[in-house]
CSV table of C-alpha atoms in Angstrom, one decimal:
chain,number,residue,atom,x,y,z
A,2,UNK,CA,9.2,7.9,18.2
A,3,UNK,CA,10.5,5.2,15.9
A,4,UNK,CA,7.8,2.8,17.1
A,5,UNK,CA,5.1,5.4,16.1
A,6,UNK,CA,6.7,5.7,12.6
A,7,UNK,CA,6.8,2.0,12.2
A,8,UNK,CA,3.1,1.6,13.2
A,9,UNK,CA,2.2,4.3,10.6
A,10,UNK,CA,4.1,2.3,8.0
A,11,UNK,CA,2.1,-0.8,9.0
A,12,UNK,CA,-1.2,0.9,9.1
A,13,UNK,CA,-0.9,2.8,5.8
A,14,UNK,CA,0.5,-0.2,4.0
A,15,UNK,CA,-2.3,-2.3,5.2
A,16,UNK,CA,-4.9,0.3,4.2
A,17,UNK,CA,-3.3,0.5,0.7
A,18,UNK,CA,-3.5,-3.3,0.3
A,19,UNK,CA,-7.1,-3.4,1.4
A,20,UNK,CA,-8.1,-0.6,-0.9
A,21,UNK,CA,-6.3,-2.3,-3.8
A,22,UNK,CA,-8.2,-5.5,-3.1
A,23,UNK,CA,-11.5,-3.6,-3.0
A,24,UNK,CA,-10.7,-2.0,-6.3
A,25,UNK,CA,-10.4,-5.5,-7.8
A,26,UNK,CA,-13.8,-6.5,-6.4
A,27,UNK,CA,-15.4,-3.3,-7.8
A,28,UNK,CA,-13.9,-4.0,-11.2
A,29,UNK,CA,-15.2,-7.6,-11.1
A,30,UNK,CA,-18.7,-6.2,-10.5
A,31,UNK,CA,-18.2,-3.9,-13.6
A,32,UNK,CA,-18.0,-0.7,-11.4
A,33,UNK,CA,-14.9,0.6,-13.2
A,34,UNK,CA,-15.1,4.2,-12.2
A,35,UNK,CA,-15.3,3.3,-8.5
A,36,UNK,CA,-12.5,0.8,-9.0
A,37,UNK,CA,-10.2,3.4,-10.4
A,38,UNK,CA,-11.1,5.8,-7.6
A,39,UNK,CA,-10.4,3.0,-5.0
A,40,UNK,CA,-7.1,2.2,-6.8
A,41,UNK,CA,-6.1,5.9,-6.6
A,42,UNK,CA,-6.9,5.9,-2.9
A,43,UNK,CA,-4.7,2.9,-2.5
A,44,UNK,CA,-1.9,4.6,-4.3
A,45,UNK,CA,-2.3,7.6,-2.0
A,46,UNK,CA,-2.1,5.4,1.1
A,47,UNK,CA,1.1,3.6,-0.2
A,48,UNK,CA,2.7,7.0,-0.7
A,49,UNK,CA,2.0,7.9,2.9
A,50,UNK,CA,3.5,4.5,4.0
A,51,UNK,CA,6.5,5.1,1.8
A,52,UNK,CA,7.1,8.5,3.4
A,53,UNK,CA,7.3,6.8,6.8
A,54,UNK,CA,9.7,4.3,5.4
A,55,UNK,CA,11.8,7.1,3.9
A,56,UNK,CA,11.9,8.8,7.4
A,57,UNK,CA,13.4,5.7,8.9
A,58,UNK,CA,15.9,5.2,6.1
A,59,UNK,CA,16.9,8.8,6.3
A,60,UNK,CA,17.5,8.6,10.0
A,61,UNK,CA,19.7,5.5,9.5
A,62,UNK,CA,21.6,7.1,6.6
A,63,UNK,CA,22.3,10.2,8.8
A,64,UNK,CA,24.0,7.9,11.3
A,65,UNK,CA,21.2,7.6,13.8
A,66,UNK,CA,20.7,4.1,15.2
A,67,UNK,CA,17.4,2.7,14.0
A,68,UNK,CA,16.7,-0.5,15.9
A,69,UNK,CA,15.6,-3.4,13.7
A,70,UNK,CA,12.7,-5.3,15.2
A,71,UNK,CA,10.0,-7.8,14.3
A,72,UNK,CA,7.5,-5.0,14.0
A,73,UNK,CA,9.8,-3.1,11.6
A,74,UNK,CA,10.1,-6.3,9.4
A,75,UNK,CA,6.4,-6.6,9.5
A,76,UNK,CA,6.0,-3.1,8.3
A,77,UNK,CA,8.4,-3.7,5.4
A,78,UNK,CA,6.5,-6.8,4.5
A,79,UNK,CA,3.3,-4.9,4.5
A,80,UNK,CA,4.8,-2.2,2.3
A,81,UNK,CA,6.2,-4.6,-0.3
A,82,UNK,CA,3.0,-6.7,-0.4
A,83,UNK,CA,0.8,-3.7,-0.8
A,84,UNK,CA,3.0,-2.4,-3.7
A,85,UNK,CA,2.6,-5.7,-5.5
A,86,UNK,CA,-1.1,-5.9,-4.9
A,87,UNK,CA,-1.5,-2.3,-6.2
A,88,UNK,CA,0.3,-3.3,-9.4
A,89,UNK,CA,-1.8,-6.4,-9.8
A,90,UNK,CA,-5.0,-4.5,-9.1
A,91,UNK,CA,-4.3,-2.1,-12.0
A,92,UNK,CA,-3.8,-5.1,-14.3
A,93,UNK,CA,-7.0,-6.8,-13.0
A,94,UNK,CA,-9.0,-3.7,-13.6
A,95,UNK,CA,-7.8,-3.6,-17.3
A,96,UNK,CA,-8.6,-7.3,-17.7
A,97,UNK,CA,-12.1,-6.9,-16.3
A,98,UNK,CA,-12.7,-4.0,-18.6
A,99,UNK,CA,-11.7,-6.1,-21.6
A,100,UNK,CA,-13.9,-9.0,-20.5
A,101,UNK,CA,-17.0,-6.6,-20.1
């Protein structure tokens, strides 16, 4: 069960990062409405990833043993990276709007 939760963390975080990067590319092309929609989709994906992370943390906080593994570390890395890219994407969109 924990492995499935970790994989959902990885997948949703990866999707969030990819969508955020795509929002930057859309803004670069002057497609601001689409960029904002893509950024919102990215935020939705990161919320899903965060829910899976919260599930793992809640289990551990309740005293259940949650094994730390390389794949779990990978999932946490994906989550944190995606969160940073989302923040930067929002800034890039604003910068591209000012340039246009």
